[in-house]
Short mmCIF file of N, CA, C and O in Angstrom, two decimals:
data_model
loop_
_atom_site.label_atom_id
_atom_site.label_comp_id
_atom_site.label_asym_id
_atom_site.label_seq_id
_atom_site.Cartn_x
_atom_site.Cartn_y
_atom_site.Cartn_z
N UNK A 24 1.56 10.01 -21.80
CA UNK A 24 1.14 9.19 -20.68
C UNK A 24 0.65 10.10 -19.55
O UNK A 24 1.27 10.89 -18.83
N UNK A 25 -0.68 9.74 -19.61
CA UNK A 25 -1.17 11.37 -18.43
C UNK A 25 -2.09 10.48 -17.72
O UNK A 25 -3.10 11.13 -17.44
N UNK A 26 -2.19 8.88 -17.19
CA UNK A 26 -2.92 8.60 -16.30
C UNK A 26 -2.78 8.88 -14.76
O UNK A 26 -2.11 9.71 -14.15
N UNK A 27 -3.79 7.73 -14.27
CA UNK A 27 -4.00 8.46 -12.87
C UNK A 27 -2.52 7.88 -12.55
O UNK A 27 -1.89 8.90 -12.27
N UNK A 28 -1.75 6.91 -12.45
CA UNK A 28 -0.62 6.83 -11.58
C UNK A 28 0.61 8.09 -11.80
O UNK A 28 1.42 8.41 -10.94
N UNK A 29 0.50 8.61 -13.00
CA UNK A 29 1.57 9.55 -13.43
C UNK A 29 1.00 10.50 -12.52
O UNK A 29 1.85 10.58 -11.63
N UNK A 30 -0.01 11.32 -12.21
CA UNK A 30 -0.77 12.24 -11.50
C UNK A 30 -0.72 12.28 -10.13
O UNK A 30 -0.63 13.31 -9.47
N UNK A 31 -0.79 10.76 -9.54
CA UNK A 31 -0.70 10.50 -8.41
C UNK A 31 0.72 10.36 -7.91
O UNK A 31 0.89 10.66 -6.72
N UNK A 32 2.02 9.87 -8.78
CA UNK A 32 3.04 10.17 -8.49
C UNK A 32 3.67 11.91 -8.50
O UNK A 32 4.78 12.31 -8.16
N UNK A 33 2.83 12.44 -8.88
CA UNK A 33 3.45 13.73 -8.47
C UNK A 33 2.86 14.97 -7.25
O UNK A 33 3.12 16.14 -6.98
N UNK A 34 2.16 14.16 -6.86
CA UNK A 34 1.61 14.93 -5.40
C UNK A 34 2.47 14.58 -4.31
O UNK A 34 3.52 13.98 -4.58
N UNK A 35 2.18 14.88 -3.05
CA UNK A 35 2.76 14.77 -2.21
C UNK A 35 2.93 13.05 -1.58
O UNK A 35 2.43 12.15 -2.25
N UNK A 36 3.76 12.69 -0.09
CA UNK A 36 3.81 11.50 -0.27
C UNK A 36 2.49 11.26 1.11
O UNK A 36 2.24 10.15 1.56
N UNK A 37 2.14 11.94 1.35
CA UNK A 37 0.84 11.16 2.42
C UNK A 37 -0.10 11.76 1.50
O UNK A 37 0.07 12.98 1.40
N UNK A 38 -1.22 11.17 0.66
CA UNK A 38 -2.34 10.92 0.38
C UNK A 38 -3.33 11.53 1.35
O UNK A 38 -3.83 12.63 1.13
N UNK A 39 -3.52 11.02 2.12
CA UNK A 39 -4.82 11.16 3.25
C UNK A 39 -4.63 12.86 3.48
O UNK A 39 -5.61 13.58 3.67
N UNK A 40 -3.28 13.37 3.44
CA UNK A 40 -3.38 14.97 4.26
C UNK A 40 -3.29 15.83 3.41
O UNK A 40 -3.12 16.97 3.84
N UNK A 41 -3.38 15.62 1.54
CA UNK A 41 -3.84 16.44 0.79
C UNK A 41 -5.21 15.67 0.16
O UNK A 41 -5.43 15.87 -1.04
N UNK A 42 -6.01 14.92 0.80
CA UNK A 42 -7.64 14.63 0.87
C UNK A 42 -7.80 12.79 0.21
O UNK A 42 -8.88 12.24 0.00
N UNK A 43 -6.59 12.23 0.03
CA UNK A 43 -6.68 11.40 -0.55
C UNK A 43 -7.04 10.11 0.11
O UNK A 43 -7.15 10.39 1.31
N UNK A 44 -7.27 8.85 -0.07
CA UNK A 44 -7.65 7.45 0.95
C UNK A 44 -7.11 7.40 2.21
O UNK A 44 -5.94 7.46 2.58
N UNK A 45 -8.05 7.30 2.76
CA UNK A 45 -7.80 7.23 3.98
C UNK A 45 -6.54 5.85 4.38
O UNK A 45 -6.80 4.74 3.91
N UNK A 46 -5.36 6.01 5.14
CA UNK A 46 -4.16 5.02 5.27
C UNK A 46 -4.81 3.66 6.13
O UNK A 46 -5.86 3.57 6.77
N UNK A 47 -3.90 2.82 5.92
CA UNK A 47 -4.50 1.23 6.67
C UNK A 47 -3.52 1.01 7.03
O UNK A 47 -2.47 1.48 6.59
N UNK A 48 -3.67 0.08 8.12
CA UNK A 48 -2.72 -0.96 8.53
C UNK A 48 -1.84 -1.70 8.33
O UNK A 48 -1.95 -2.71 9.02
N UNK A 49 -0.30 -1.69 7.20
CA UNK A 49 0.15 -2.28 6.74
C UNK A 49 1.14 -3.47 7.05
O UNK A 49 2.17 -2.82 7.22
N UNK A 50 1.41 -4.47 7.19
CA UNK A 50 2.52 -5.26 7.79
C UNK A 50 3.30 -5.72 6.27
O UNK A 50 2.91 -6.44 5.35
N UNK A 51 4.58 -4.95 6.48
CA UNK A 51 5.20 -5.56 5.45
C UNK A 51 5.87 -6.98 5.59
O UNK A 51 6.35 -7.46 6.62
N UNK A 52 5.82 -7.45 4.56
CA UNK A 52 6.47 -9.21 4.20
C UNK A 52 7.83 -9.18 3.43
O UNK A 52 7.88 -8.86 2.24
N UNK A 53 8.95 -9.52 4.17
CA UNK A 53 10.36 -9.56 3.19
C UNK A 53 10.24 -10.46 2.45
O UNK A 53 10.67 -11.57 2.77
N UNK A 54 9.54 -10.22 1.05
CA UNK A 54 9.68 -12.10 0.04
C UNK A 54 11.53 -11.52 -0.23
O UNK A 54 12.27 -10.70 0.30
N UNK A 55 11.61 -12.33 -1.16
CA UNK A 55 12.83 -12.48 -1.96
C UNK A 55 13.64 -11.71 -2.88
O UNK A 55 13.88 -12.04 -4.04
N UNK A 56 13.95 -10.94 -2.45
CA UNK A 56 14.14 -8.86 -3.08
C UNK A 56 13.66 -7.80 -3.06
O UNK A 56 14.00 -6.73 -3.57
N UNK A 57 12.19 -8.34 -1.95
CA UNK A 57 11.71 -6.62 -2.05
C UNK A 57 10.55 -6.96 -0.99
O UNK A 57 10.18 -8.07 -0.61
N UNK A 58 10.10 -5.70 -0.61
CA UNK A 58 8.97 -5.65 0.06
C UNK A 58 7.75 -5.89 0.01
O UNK A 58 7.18 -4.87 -0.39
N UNK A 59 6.97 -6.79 0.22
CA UNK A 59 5.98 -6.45 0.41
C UNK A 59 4.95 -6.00 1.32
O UNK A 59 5.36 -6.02 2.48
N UNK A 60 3.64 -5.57 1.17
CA UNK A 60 2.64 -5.21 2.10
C UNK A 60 1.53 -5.95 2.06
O UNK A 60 1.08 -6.25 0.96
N UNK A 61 0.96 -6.31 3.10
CA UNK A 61 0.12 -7.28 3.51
C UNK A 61 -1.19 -6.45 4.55
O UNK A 61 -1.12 -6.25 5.76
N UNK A 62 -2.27 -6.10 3.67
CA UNK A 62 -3.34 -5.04 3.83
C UNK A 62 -4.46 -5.47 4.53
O UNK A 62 -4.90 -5.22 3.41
N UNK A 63 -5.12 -5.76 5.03
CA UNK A 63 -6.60 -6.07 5.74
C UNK A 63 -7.99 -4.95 4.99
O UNK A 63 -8.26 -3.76 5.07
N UNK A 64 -8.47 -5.94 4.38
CA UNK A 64 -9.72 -4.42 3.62
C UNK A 64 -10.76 -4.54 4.26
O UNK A 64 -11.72 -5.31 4.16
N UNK A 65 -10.41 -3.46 5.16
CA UNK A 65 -11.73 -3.01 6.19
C UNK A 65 -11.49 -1.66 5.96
O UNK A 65 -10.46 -1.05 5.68
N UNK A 66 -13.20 -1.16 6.20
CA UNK A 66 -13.48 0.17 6.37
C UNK A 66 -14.85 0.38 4.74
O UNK A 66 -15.56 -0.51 4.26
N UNK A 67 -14.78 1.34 4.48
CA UNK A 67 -15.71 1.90 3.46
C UNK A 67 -15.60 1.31 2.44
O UNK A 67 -14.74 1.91 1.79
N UNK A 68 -16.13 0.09 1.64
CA UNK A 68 -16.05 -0.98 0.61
C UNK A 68 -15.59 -1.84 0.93
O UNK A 68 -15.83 -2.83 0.24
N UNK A 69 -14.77 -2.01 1.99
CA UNK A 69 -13.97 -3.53 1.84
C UNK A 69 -14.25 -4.55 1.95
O UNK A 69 -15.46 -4.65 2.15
N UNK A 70 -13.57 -5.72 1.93
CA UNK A 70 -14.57 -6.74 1.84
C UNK A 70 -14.09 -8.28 3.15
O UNK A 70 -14.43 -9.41 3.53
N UNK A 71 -13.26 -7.34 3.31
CA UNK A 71 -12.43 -7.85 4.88
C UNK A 71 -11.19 -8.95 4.95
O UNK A 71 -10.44 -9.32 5.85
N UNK A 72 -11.39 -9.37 3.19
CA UNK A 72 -10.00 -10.19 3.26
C UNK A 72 -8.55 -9.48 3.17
O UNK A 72 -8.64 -8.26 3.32
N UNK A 73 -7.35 -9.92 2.97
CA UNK A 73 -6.18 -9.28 3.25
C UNK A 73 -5.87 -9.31 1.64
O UNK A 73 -6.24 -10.09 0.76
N UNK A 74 -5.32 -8.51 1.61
CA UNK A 74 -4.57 -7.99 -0.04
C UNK A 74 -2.84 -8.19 0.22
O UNK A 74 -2.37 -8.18 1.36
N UNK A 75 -2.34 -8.30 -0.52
CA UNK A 75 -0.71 -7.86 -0.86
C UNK A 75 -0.46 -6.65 -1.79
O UNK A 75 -1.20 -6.50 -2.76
N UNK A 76 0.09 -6.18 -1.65
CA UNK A 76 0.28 -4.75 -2.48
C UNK A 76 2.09 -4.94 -2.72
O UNK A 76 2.66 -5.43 -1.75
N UNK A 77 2.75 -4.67 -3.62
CA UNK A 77 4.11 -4.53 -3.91
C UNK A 77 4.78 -3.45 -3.71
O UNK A 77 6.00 -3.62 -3.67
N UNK A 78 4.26 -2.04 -3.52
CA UNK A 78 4.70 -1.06 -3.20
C UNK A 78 3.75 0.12 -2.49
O UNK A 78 2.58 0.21 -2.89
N UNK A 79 4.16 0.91 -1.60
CA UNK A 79 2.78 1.91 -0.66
C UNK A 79 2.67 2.63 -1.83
O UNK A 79 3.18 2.65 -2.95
N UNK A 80 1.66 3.34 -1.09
CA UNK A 80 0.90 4.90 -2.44
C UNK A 80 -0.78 4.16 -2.27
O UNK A 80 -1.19 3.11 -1.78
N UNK A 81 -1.39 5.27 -2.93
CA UNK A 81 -3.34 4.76 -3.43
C UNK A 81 -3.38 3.50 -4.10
O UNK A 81 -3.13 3.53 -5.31
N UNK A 82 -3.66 2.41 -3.57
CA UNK A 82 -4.04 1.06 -4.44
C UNK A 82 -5.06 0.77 -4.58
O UNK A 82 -5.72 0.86 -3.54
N UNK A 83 -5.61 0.40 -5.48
CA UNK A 83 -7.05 -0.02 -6.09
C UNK A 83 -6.79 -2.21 -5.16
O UNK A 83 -6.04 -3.10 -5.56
N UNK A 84 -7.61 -2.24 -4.19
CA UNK A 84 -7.84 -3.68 -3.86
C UNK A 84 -8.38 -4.34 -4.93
O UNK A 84 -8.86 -3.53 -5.73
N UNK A 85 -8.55 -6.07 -5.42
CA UNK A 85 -9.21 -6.67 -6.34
C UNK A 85 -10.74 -6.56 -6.37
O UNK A 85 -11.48 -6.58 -7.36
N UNK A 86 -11.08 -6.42 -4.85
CA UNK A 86 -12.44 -5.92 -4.38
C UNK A 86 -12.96 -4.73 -5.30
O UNK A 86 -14.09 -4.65 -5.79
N UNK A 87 -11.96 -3.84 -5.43
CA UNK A 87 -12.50 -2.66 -5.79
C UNK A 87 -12.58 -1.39 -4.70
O UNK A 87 -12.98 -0.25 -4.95
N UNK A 88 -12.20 -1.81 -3.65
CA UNK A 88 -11.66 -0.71 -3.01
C UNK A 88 -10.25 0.02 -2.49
O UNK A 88 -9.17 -0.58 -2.43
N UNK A 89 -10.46 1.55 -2.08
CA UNK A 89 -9.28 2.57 -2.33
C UNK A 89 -9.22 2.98 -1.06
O UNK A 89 -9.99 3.47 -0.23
N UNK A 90 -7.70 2.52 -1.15
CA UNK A 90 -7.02 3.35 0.62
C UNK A 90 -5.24 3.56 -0.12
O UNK A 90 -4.59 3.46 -1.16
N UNK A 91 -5.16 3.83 1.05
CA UNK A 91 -3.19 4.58 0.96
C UNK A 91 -2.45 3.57 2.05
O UNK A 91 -2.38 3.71 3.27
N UNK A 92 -1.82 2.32 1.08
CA UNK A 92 -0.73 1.57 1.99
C UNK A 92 0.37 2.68 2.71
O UNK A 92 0.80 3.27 1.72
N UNK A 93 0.84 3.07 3.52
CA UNK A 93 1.44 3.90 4.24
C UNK A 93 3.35 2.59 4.00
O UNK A 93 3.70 1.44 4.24
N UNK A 94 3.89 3.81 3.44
CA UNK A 94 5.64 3.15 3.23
C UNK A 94 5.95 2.29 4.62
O UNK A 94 6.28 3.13 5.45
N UNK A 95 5.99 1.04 5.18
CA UNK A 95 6.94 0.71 6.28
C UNK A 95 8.23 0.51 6.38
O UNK A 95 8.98 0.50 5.41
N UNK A 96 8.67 0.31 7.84
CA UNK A 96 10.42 0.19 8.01
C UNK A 96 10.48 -1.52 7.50
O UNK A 96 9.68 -2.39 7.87
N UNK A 97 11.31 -1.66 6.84
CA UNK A 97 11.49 -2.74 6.95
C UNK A 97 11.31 -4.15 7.85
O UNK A 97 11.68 -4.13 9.02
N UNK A 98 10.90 -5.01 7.45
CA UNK A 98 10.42 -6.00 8.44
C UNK A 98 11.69 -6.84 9.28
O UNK A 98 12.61 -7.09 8.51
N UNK A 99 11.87 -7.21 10.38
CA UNK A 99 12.57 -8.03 11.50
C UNK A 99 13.15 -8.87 10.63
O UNK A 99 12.32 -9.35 9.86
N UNK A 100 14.92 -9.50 10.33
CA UNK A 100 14.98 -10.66 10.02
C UNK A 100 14.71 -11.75 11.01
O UNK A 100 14.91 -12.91 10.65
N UNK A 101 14.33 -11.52 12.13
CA UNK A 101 14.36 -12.38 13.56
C UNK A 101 13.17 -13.53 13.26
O UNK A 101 11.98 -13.26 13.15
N UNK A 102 13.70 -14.73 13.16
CA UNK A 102 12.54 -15.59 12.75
C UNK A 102 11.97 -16.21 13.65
O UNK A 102 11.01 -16.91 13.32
N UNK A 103 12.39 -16.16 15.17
CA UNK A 103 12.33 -16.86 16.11
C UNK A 103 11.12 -16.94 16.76
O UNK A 103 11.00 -17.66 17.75
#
């Protein structure tokens, strides 16, 4: 197993500062056991709607475009 995610899991963890996608804007979403990220695809290909991603690192959008969800802190339980 020698694809790109095996490859990409063994570099460093910011992308962008050993040359990789440039990072976006992420707002994570607490669903129901885990995190998610909630992306806006703007910039070089995007196509300006919002993506969900399940975990940070280089994600390929459905669009077809490549950036670096950046890890967040956990989101507010404050619903108010």
């Amino acid at each position: 197993m020698s694809g790109p995610e095996q490859q990409l899991s063994l570099l460093p963890a910011d992308p962008p500062r050993w040359g990789g996608p440039a990072a976006v804007p992420a707002g994570p979403i607490k669903t129901q056991g885990r995190i998610e990220y909630a992306v806006r695809c703007d910039g070089d290909g995007g196509c300006g709607m919002v993506h969900r991603h399940i975990r940070p690192g280089v994600r390929q959008a459905p669009c077809g475009a490549t950036y670096t969800v950046p890890e967040a802190d956990e989101p507010d339980d404050d619903t108010s």
